[in-house]
């Protein structure tokens, strides 16, 4: 007997499927499941499902003052089954973060800030003595299933006088630790974007990729994507949205798309203030923004499921396949206009919205 069967389901391709779940895992997917289950859920004809949405850039260590939120407020209640906290904590406080997230409904993982206390202050990389490689290595040994990579914020307000040095240290930590995934935040110079990108390799994640700043990927004089950004993109650096309060600009995203450049993953950089007051609100709204830019829903869904799972080695997540975790998002596409605002106050109107209806995490169903 199965624990749960989802009936009358379909993905965006409209193919009818039923999904059988046992012990928190997807046990089977087929057009018709004849077995019985303790519980069944039947989707309405307007509902779709996908693998559970993964937001790979959030801030959800609730004990911080600067950037913080609560995992279930940005996760399960928003159709997001897994969140990756992007460097809110470092080696000194990630243990506490780990312990207080064990009873959350939402799956929580973390990128370890290379600065040992994380983002307690805005300039966590201005003092290089806060980067202690042996402490990072110890944290990785203590929480191997929780820490899925490391984070370095490479912008003026964070690094102070240190220029590119913190990224060099992050790359060393990465190569000394089985080539861990690395996420790099970009913003105002110094360091220059070109210096940051020159140090990044294939698979490294560049977050805030479509920010509207001078030191972003768009050359504001020529209105073209900078050649250094194209070089990084071509060598396999992963462009990640990381919308945030200050880091998503419609025109940059549109210009990139026009030139043939797309973000590989879509994430929010959400925390309590930009969730309550905008412009982020939630992952669905960020997905709508990429839709209005011109991405298809199919590719948007891949960019919040399979791609982030692959980038951060979440090997049992991001796909609807037997043996994978039973993390599923049930949603509707609603033909209704909605005005969307980017981080610089520019607006676009989407004609279609994506609305999470139910979130299934480890086989447990939650209503949205
Ligand atoms: Zn950032
Ligand atoms: Zn962030």
CSV table of C-alpha atoms and ligand atoms in Angstrom, one decimal:
chain,number,residue,atom,x,y,z
A,1,UNK,CA,0.0,0.0,0.0
A,2,UNK,CA,1.3,3.4,-1.0
A,3,UNK,CA,1.1,6.4,1.3
A,4,UNK,CA,-0.2,8.8,-1.2
A,5,UNK,CA,-1.4,8.8,-4.8
A,6,UNK,CA,-1.8,12.0,-6.8
A,7,UNK,CA,-4.4,11.5,-9.5
A,8,UNK,CA,-5.5,13.4,-12.6
A,9,UNK,CA,-2.2,15.1,-12.6
A,10,UNK,CA,-0.3,16.7,-15.5
A,11,UNK,CA,2.8,18.5,-16.2
A,12,UNK,CA,2.9,21.5,-18.6
A,13,UNK,CA,3.1,19.1,-21.5
A,14,UNK,CA,-0.5,18.1,-20.7
A,15,UNK,CA,0.4,14.3,-20.6
A,16,UNK,CA,-1.8,12.7,-17.9
A,17,UNK,CA,0.1,11.2,-15.0
A,18,UNK,CA,-0.4,9.6,-11.6
A,19,UNK,CA,2.2,9.7,-9.0
A,20,UNK,CA,2.6,7.1,-6.2
A,21,UNK,CA,4.5,8.1,-3.0
A,22,UNK,CA,5.9,5.8,-0.3
A,23,UNK,CA,8.1,6.7,2.6
A,24,UNK,CA,8.6,10.2,1.4
A,25,UNK,CA,9.9,9.1,-2.0
A,26,UNK,CA,8.3,9.0,-5.4
A,27,UNK,CA,7.7,5.3,-5.9
A,28,UNK,CA,6.1,5.3,-9.3
A,29,UNK,CA,4.9,7.6,-12.1
A,30,UNK,CA,2.5,6.3,-14.8
A,31,UNK,CA,-0.6,7.1,-16.6
A,32,UNK,CA,-2.7,5.0,-14.2
A,33,UNK,CA,-1.8,3.5,-10.8
A,34,UNK,CA,-3.9,0.6,-9.8
A,35,UNK,CA,-2.5,0.2,-6.3
A,36,UNK,CA,-4.2,1.7,-3.3
A,37,UNK,CA,-2.9,4.3,-0.9
A,38,UNK,CA,-3.7,5.6,2.5
A,39,UNK,CA,-4.4,9.0,1.0
A,40,UNK,CA,-5.3,10.3,-2.4
A,41,UNK,CA,-5.3,13.8,-3.9
A,42,UNK,CA,-7.1,14.5,-7.2
A,43,UNK,CA,-6.1,17.5,-9.1
A,44,UNK,CA,-8.7,19.7,-10.9
A,45,UNK,CA,-8.4,20.1,-14.6
A,46,UNK,CA,-6.9,23.6,-14.3
A,47,UNK,CA,-4.0,22.4,-12.0
A,48,UNK,CA,-0.5,21.3,-13.0
A,49,UNK,CA,2.4,19.9,-11.1
A,50,UNK,CA,6.2,20.0,-11.2
A,51,UNK,CA,9.0,18.8,-9.1
A,52,UNK,CA,9.1,20.9,-5.9
A,53,UNK,CA,10.4,24.4,-6.5
A,54,UNK,CA,13.9,25.1,-5.2
A,55,UNK,CA,15.0,28.7,-4.3
A,56,UNK,CA,18.7,28.7,-4.3
A,57,UNK,CA,19.2,32.2,-2.9
A,58,UNK,CA,17.3,33.1,0.3
A,59,UNK,CA,18.1,34.5,3.7
A,60,UNK,CA,16.3,32.6,6.4
A,61,UNK,CA,18.4,32.4,9.6
A,62,UNK,CA,15.8,34.2,11.8
A,63,UNK,CA,18.2,35.3,14.4
A,64,UNK,CA,20.0,37.8,12.1
A,65,UNK,CA,19.1,41.5,12.0
A,66,UNK,CA,20.2,42.5,8.5
A,67,UNK,CA,18.9,39.8,6.2
A,68,UNK,CA,16.6,37.2,7.8
A,69,UNK,CA,13.4,35.4,7.3
A,70,UNK,CA,11.6,32.3,8.4
A,71,UNK,CA,12.0,29.2,6.2
A,72,UNK,CA,8.4,28.2,6.1
A,73,UNK,CA,7.2,31.7,5.2
A,74,UNK,CA,9.3,31.8,2.1
A,75,UNK,CA,9.2,28.0,1.5
A,76,UNK,CA,6.2,25.8,2.0
A,77,UNK,CA,3.6,28.6,2.1
A,78,UNK,CA,4.9,29.9,-1.2
A,79,UNK,CA,5.0,26.7,-3.1
A,80,UNK,CA,8.7,26.3,-2.5
A,81,UNK,CA,9.8,22.9,-1.2
A,82,UNK,CA,13.5,23.6,-0.7
A,83,UNK,CA,15.4,26.8,0.1
A,84,UNK,CA,19.2,27.3,0.1
A,85,UNK,CA,20.3,30.0,2.4
A,86,UNK,CA,23.0,32.0,0.6
A,87,UNK,CA,25.7,32.8,3.2
A,88,UNK,CA,23.7,34.4,6.0
A,89,UNK,CA,25.8,32.3,8.4
A,90,UNK,CA,29.5,31.4,8.7
A,91,UNK,CA,31.5,28.7,10.5
A,92,UNK,CA,30.7,30.2,13.9
A,93,UNK,CA,26.9,30.3,13.7
A,94,UNK,CA,25.9,27.8,11.1
A,95,UNK,CA,25.5,25.1,13.8
A,96,UNK,CA,22.8,27.1,15.5
A,97,UNK,CA,21.1,27.7,12.1
A,98,UNK,CA,21.3,24.0,11.3
A,99,UNK,CA,19.6,23.1,14.7
A,100,UNK,CA,16.8,25.5,14.5
A,101,UNK,CA,15.8,24.5,10.9
A,102,UNK,CA,15.5,20.8,11.6
A,103,UNK,CA,11.8,21.0,12.6
A,104,UNK,CA,10.8,23.2,9.6
A,105,UNK,CA,8.4,21.9,7.0
A,106,UNK,CA,10.5,23.3,4.2
A,107,UNK,CA,13.8,21.6,3.3
A,108,UNK,CA,16.6,24.0,4.3
A,109,UNK,CA,20.2,23.9,3.1
A,110,UNK,CA,22.9,26.4,3.4
A,111,UNK,CA,25.8,28.0,1.6
A,112,UNK,CA,28.5,28.8,4.2
A,113,UNK,CA,29.7,32.4,4.1
A,114,UNK,CA,33.5,32.3,4.0
A,115,UNK,CA,33.4,35.0,6.7
A,116,UNK,CA,33.1,33.3,10.0
A,117,UNK,CA,30.0,35.1,11.4
A,118,UNK,CA,28.2,35.4,8.0
A,119,UNK,CA,26.3,38.6,7.4
A,120,UNK,CA,26.2,40.1,10.9
A,121,UNK,CA,27.5,43.3,9.4
A,122,UNK,CA,27.2,44.5,5.8
A,123,UNK,CA,31.0,44.4,5.4
A,124,UNK,CA,31.7,40.8,6.4
A,125,UNK,CA,34.7,40.5,4.0
A,126,UNK,CA,36.4,43.9,4.9
A,127,UNK,CA,38.4,42.2,7.6
A,128,UNK,CA,40.3,39.3,6.2
A,129,UNK,CA,41.0,37.8,9.6
A,130,UNK,CA,37.3,36.7,9.6
A,131,UNK,CA,38.1,34.2,6.8
A,132,UNK,CA,39.5,31.1,8.6
A,133,UNK,CA,39.9,28.2,6.2
A,134,UNK,CA,40.3,25.6,9.0
A,135,UNK,CA,37.0,26.8,10.6
A,136,UNK,CA,35.3,26.4,7.2
A,137,UNK,CA,36.7,22.9,6.9
A,138,UNK,CA,35.5,22.0,10.4
A,139,UNK,CA,32.0,23.3,9.6
A,140,UNK,CA,31.9,21.2,6.4
A,141,UNK,CA,32.9,18.1,8.5
A,142,UNK,CA,30.2,18.9,11.1
A,143,UNK,CA,27.3,19.5,8.7
A,144,UNK,CA,28.1,17.7,5.5
A,145,UNK,CA,24.5,17.2,4.5
A,146,UNK,CA,23.4,20.8,5.3
A,147,UNK,CA,26.2,22.8,3.8
A,148,UNK,CA,25.9,22.5,0.0
A,149,UNK,CA,28.5,25.1,-1.0
A,150,UNK,CA,30.2,28.4,0.0
A,151,UNK,CA,29.4,32.0,-0.6
A,152,UNK,CA,31.4,35.1,-1.2
A,153,UNK,CA,29.8,38.5,-1.6
A,154,UNK,CA,32.1,40.5,-3.9
A,155,UNK,CA,31.0,44.1,-3.9
A,156,UNK,CA,32.4,47.4,-2.5
A,157,UNK,CA,30.2,47.6,0.6
A,158,UNK,CA,31.1,44.0,1.6
A,159,UNK,CA,34.9,43.8,0.8
A,160,UNK,CA,36.0,47.3,1.8
A,161,UNK,CA,39.6,47.8,0.7
A,162,UNK,CA,40.2,44.1,-0.1
A,163,UNK,CA,39.4,44.1,-3.8
A,164,UNK,CA,39.5,40.7,-5.3
A,165,UNK,CA,41.3,39.0,-2.4
A,166,UNK,CA,38.3,37.4,-0.7
A,167,UNK,CA,37.3,35.7,-4.0
A,168,UNK,CA,40.9,34.3,-4.3
A,169,UNK,CA,40.5,32.9,-0.8
A,170,UNK,CA,37.1,31.5,-1.6
A,171,UNK,CA,38.5,29.7,-4.7
A,172,UNK,CA,41.3,28.3,-2.6
A,173,UNK,CA,38.8,27.0,0.0
A,174,UNK,CA,36.7,25.6,-2.8
A,175,UNK,CA,39.7,23.7,-4.4
A,176,UNK,CA,40.9,22.4,-1.0
A,177,UNK,CA,37.4,21.0,-0.3
A,178,UNK,CA,36.4,18.7,-3.2
A,179,UNK,CA,35.6,21.6,-5.5
A,180,UNK,CA,32.5,22.6,-3.5
A,181,UNK,CA,29.8,24.7,-5.3
A,182,UNK,CA,30.6,28.4,-5.0
A,183,UNK,CA,28.1,31.3,-5.2
A,184,UNK,CA,29.5,34.7,-5.8
A,185,UNK,CA,27.4,37.9,-5.4
A,186,UNK,CA,28.2,40.9,-7.6
A,187,UNK,CA,27.4,44.6,-7.0
A,188,UNK,CA,29.2,47.9,-7.1
A,189,UNK,CA,32.9,48.1,-7.8
A,190,UNK,CA,35.5,47.6,-6.6
A,191,UNK,CA,36.1,44.8,-7.4
A,192,UNK,CA,35.4,45.3,-11.1
A,193,UNK,CA,33.0,42.7,-12.7
A,194,UNK,CA,35.8,41.7,-15.1
A,195,UNK,CA,38.1,40.8,-12.2
A,196,UNK,CA,35.4,38.8,-10.5
A,197,UNK,CA,34.5,36.9,-13.7
A,198,UNK,CA,38.1,36.2,-14.6
A,199,UNK,CA,38.4,34.2,-11.3
A,200,UNK,CA,35.2,32.2,-11.8
A,201,UNK,CA,35.1,28.8,-13.4
A,202,UNK,CA,32.5,26.6,-15.1
A,203,UNK,CA,29.8,25.6,-12.5
A,204,UNK,CA,30.5,28.6,-10.2
A,205,UNK,CA,27.3,30.5,-9.6
A,206,UNK,CA,27.1,34.2,-10.3
A,207,UNK,CA,24.1,35.6,-8.4
A,208,UNK,CA,22.4,39.0,-9.1
A,209,UNK,CA,23.3,38.3,-12.8
A,210,UNK,CA,20.7,40.9,-14.1
A,211,UNK,CA,21.3,43.7,-11.7
A,212,UNK,CA,21.0,47.2,-13.2
A,213,UNK,CA,24.2,48.6,-11.7
A,214,UNK,CA,27.1,50.2,-13.6
A,215,UNK,CA,29.3,47.3,-12.6
A,216,UNK,CA,26.7,44.8,-13.9
A,217,UNK,CA,26.8,42.8,-17.2
A,218,UNK,CA,25.2,45.6,-19.2
A,219,UNK,CA,27.3,48.3,-20.7
A,220,UNK,CA,25.0,51.2,-20.1
A,221,UNK,CA,26.6,53.4,-22.8
A,222,UNK,CA,26.3,51.0,-25.7
A,223,UNK,CA,23.3,49.2,-24.3
A,224,UNK,CA,24.9,45.8,-25.0
A,225,UNK,CA,26.0,43.0,-22.8
A,226,UNK,CA,29.7,43.4,-21.9
A,227,UNK,CA,32.1,41.0,-23.6
A,228,UNK,CA,33.5,39.9,-20.2
A,229,UNK,CA,30.0,38.7,-19.3
A,230,UNK,CA,29.7,36.8,-22.5
A,231,UNK,CA,33.1,35.2,-21.9
A,232,UNK,CA,32.1,34.1,-18.4
A,233,UNK,CA,28.7,32.8,-19.8
A,234,UNK,CA,30.4,30.9,-22.5
A,235,UNK,CA,32.9,29.3,-20.2
A,236,UNK,CA,30.0,27.9,-18.1
A,237,UNK,CA,29.6,30.3,-15.2
A,238,UNK,CA,26.1,29.8,-14.0
A,239,UNK,CA,24.0,33.0,-14.2
A,240,UNK,CA,21.6,33.1,-11.3
A,241,UNK,CA,18.9,35.7,-10.8
A,242,UNK,CA,19.1,36.5,-7.1
A,243,UNK,CA,16.5,39.2,-7.5
A,244,UNK,CA,16.8,40.9,-4.1
A,245,UNK,CA,15.9,44.4,-3.2
A,246,UNK,CA,18.5,45.9,-5.5
A,247,UNK,CA,19.5,43.3,-8.1
A,248,UNK,CA,17.0,42.6,-10.8
A,249,UNK,CA,16.5,44.9,-13.7
A,250,UNK,CA,14.0,44.1,-16.5
A,251,UNK,CA,15.9,45.9,-19.2
A,252,UNK,CA,19.1,44.0,-18.4
A,253,UNK,CA,17.3,40.7,-18.5
A,254,UNK,CA,15.5,41.6,-21.8
A,255,UNK,CA,18.7,42.9,-23.4
A,256,UNK,CA,20.5,39.7,-22.4
A,257,UNK,CA,17.7,37.6,-23.8
A,258,UNK,CA,17.7,39.5,-27.1
A,259,UNK,CA,21.4,38.7,-27.4
A,260,UNK,CA,20.8,35.1,-26.6
A,261,UNK,CA,21.9,35.0,-22.9
A,262,UNK,CA,19.6,33.5,-20.3
A,263,UNK,CA,19.8,33.0,-16.6
A,264,UNK,CA,20.4,29.3,-15.8
A,265,UNK,CA,18.7,29.4,-12.4
A,266,UNK,CA,15.9,31.6,-10.9
A,267,UNK,CA,16.1,32.7,-7.3
A,268,UNK,CA,14.7,35.4,-5.1
A,269,UNK,CA,17.3,36.6,-2.6
A,270,UNK,CA,14.3,37.0,-0.4
A,271,UNK,CA,14.2,38.2,3.2
A,272,UNK,CA,11.5,39.6,5.4
A,273,UNK,CA,11.6,43.2,4.1
A,274,UNK,CA,11.6,42.5,0.4
A,275,UNK,CA,9.0,39.8,1.0
A,276,UNK,CA,6.6,42.1,2.8
A,277,UNK,CA,7.3,45.4,0.9
A,278,UNK,CA,8.4,44.0,-2.4
A,279,UNK,CA,9.8,44.0,-5.0
A,280,UNK,CA,10.4,40.3,-4.4
A,281,UNK,CA,7.3,39.0,-2.5
A,282,UNK,CA,8.0,35.4,-3.4
A,283,UNK,CA,9.5,33.0,-5.9
A,284,UNK,CA,6.3,32.8,-8.0
A,285,UNK,CA,6.5,36.6,-8.6
A,286,UNK,CA,10.1,36.3,-9.6
A,287,UNK,CA,9.2,33.5,-12.0
A,288,UNK,CA,6.4,35.7,-13.5
A,289,UNK,CA,9.0,38.4,-14.1
A,290,UNK,CA,11.1,36.0,-16.2
A,291,UNK,CA,8.0,35.0,-18.0
A,292,UNK,CA,7.2,38.6,-19.0
A,293,UNK,CA,10.8,39.0,-20.1
A,294,UNK,CA,10.2,36.2,-22.6
A,295,UNK,CA,11.1,32.8,-20.9
A,296,UNK,CA,8.7,30.0,-21.4
A,297,UNK,CA,7.0,28.4,-18.4
A,298,UNK,CA,8.7,25.1,-19.2
A,299,UNK,CA,12.2,26.6,-19.0
A,300,UNK,CA,11.3,28.7,-15.9
A,301,UNK,CA,10.2,25.5,-14.1
A,302,UNK,CA,13.5,23.8,-15.0
A,303,UNK,CA,15.3,26.8,-13.6
A,304,UNK,CA,13.7,26.4,-10.2
A,305,UNK,CA,13.9,22.6,-10.1
A,306,UNK,CA,16.4,20.4,-12.0
A,307,UNK,CA,19.0,23.2,-12.5
A,308,UNK,CA,19.5,24.4,-8.9
A,309,UNK,CA,19.4,20.7,-7.8
A,310,UNK,CA,22.2,20.0,-10.2
A,311,UNK,CA,24.2,23.1,-9.4
A,312,UNK,CA,24.2,22.3,-5.6
A,313,UNK,CA,24.4,18.5,-5.9
A,314,UNK,CA,20.9,17.9,-4.4
A,315,UNK,CA,20.9,14.5,-6.1
A,316,UNK,CA,17.5,13.3,-4.9
A,317,UNK,CA,15.7,16.6,-5.7
A,318,UNK,CA,14.5,18.6,-8.7
A,319,UNK,CA,13.0,15.8,-10.8
A,320,UNK,CA,9.8,13.8,-10.9
A,321,UNK,CA,11.4,10.4,-11.1
A,322,UNK,CA,11.0,7.2,-9.1
A,323,UNK,CA,13.5,7.2,-6.2
A,324,UNK,CA,13.6,11.0,-5.9
A,325,UNK,CA,12.2,12.8,-2.9
A,326,UNK,CA,8.4,13.3,-2.9
A,327,UNK,CA,8.7,17.1,-3.2
A,328,UNK,CA,6.1,18.4,-5.6
A,329,UNK,CA,4.5,21.8,-6.3
A,330,UNK,CA,0.9,21.9,-7.6
A,331,UNK,CA,0.1,25.2,-9.3
A,332,UNK,CA,-2.3,27.0,-11.7
A,333,UNK,CA,-1.6,29.4,-14.6
A,334,UNK,CA,-4.1,32.1,-14.3
A,335,UNK,CA,-4.9,34.5,-17.2
A,336,UNK,CA,-5.0,37.7,-15.4
A,337,UNK,CA,-3.0,40.9,-15.7
A,338,UNK,CA,-0.6,41.9,-12.9
A,339,UNK,CA,1.9,44.7,-12.7
A,340,UNK,CA,5.4,43.6,-11.8
A,341,UNK,CA,8.1,45.9,-10.5
A,342,UNK,CA,11.9,45.3,-10.7
A,343,UNK,CA,14.5,46.4,-8.2
A,344,UNK,CA,14.8,49.8,-9.9
A,345,UNK,CA,11.1,50.7,-9.9
A,346,UNK,CA,10.5,49.8,-13.6
A,347,UNK,CA,7.3,47.9,-14.4
A,348,UNK,CA,6.0,45.4,-16.8
A,349,UNK,CA,2.6,43.7,-17.0
A,350,UNK,CA,2.3,40.0,-17.2
A,351,UNK,CA,-0.9,38.5,-18.7
A,352,UNK,CA,-0.4,35.2,-16.9
A,353,UNK,CA,0.3,34.5,-13.3
A,354,UNK,CA,1.6,31.3,-11.7
A,355,UNK,CA,-0.1,30.4,-8.4
A,356,UNK,CA,1.0,27.6,-6.1
A,357,UNK,CA,-2.0,25.7,-4.8
A,358,UNK,CA,-0.5,22.9,-2.8
A,359,UNK,CA,3.1,22.1,-1.7
A,360,UNK,CA,4.1,18.5,-1.1
A,361,UNK,CA,7.3,18.0,0.9
A,362,UNK,CA,8.6,14.5,1.6
A,363,UNK,CA,5.1,13.1,0.8
A,364,UNK,CA,3.2,15.5,3.2
A,365,UNK,CA,0.6,17.8,1.6
A,366,UNK,CA,0.3,21.4,2.6
A,367,UNK,CA,-2.3,23.9,1.2
A,368,UNK,CA,-1.1,27.3,0.0
B,1,LIG,ZN1,23.9,39.5,-2.6
B,2,LIG,ZN1,21.5,37.4,-0.7
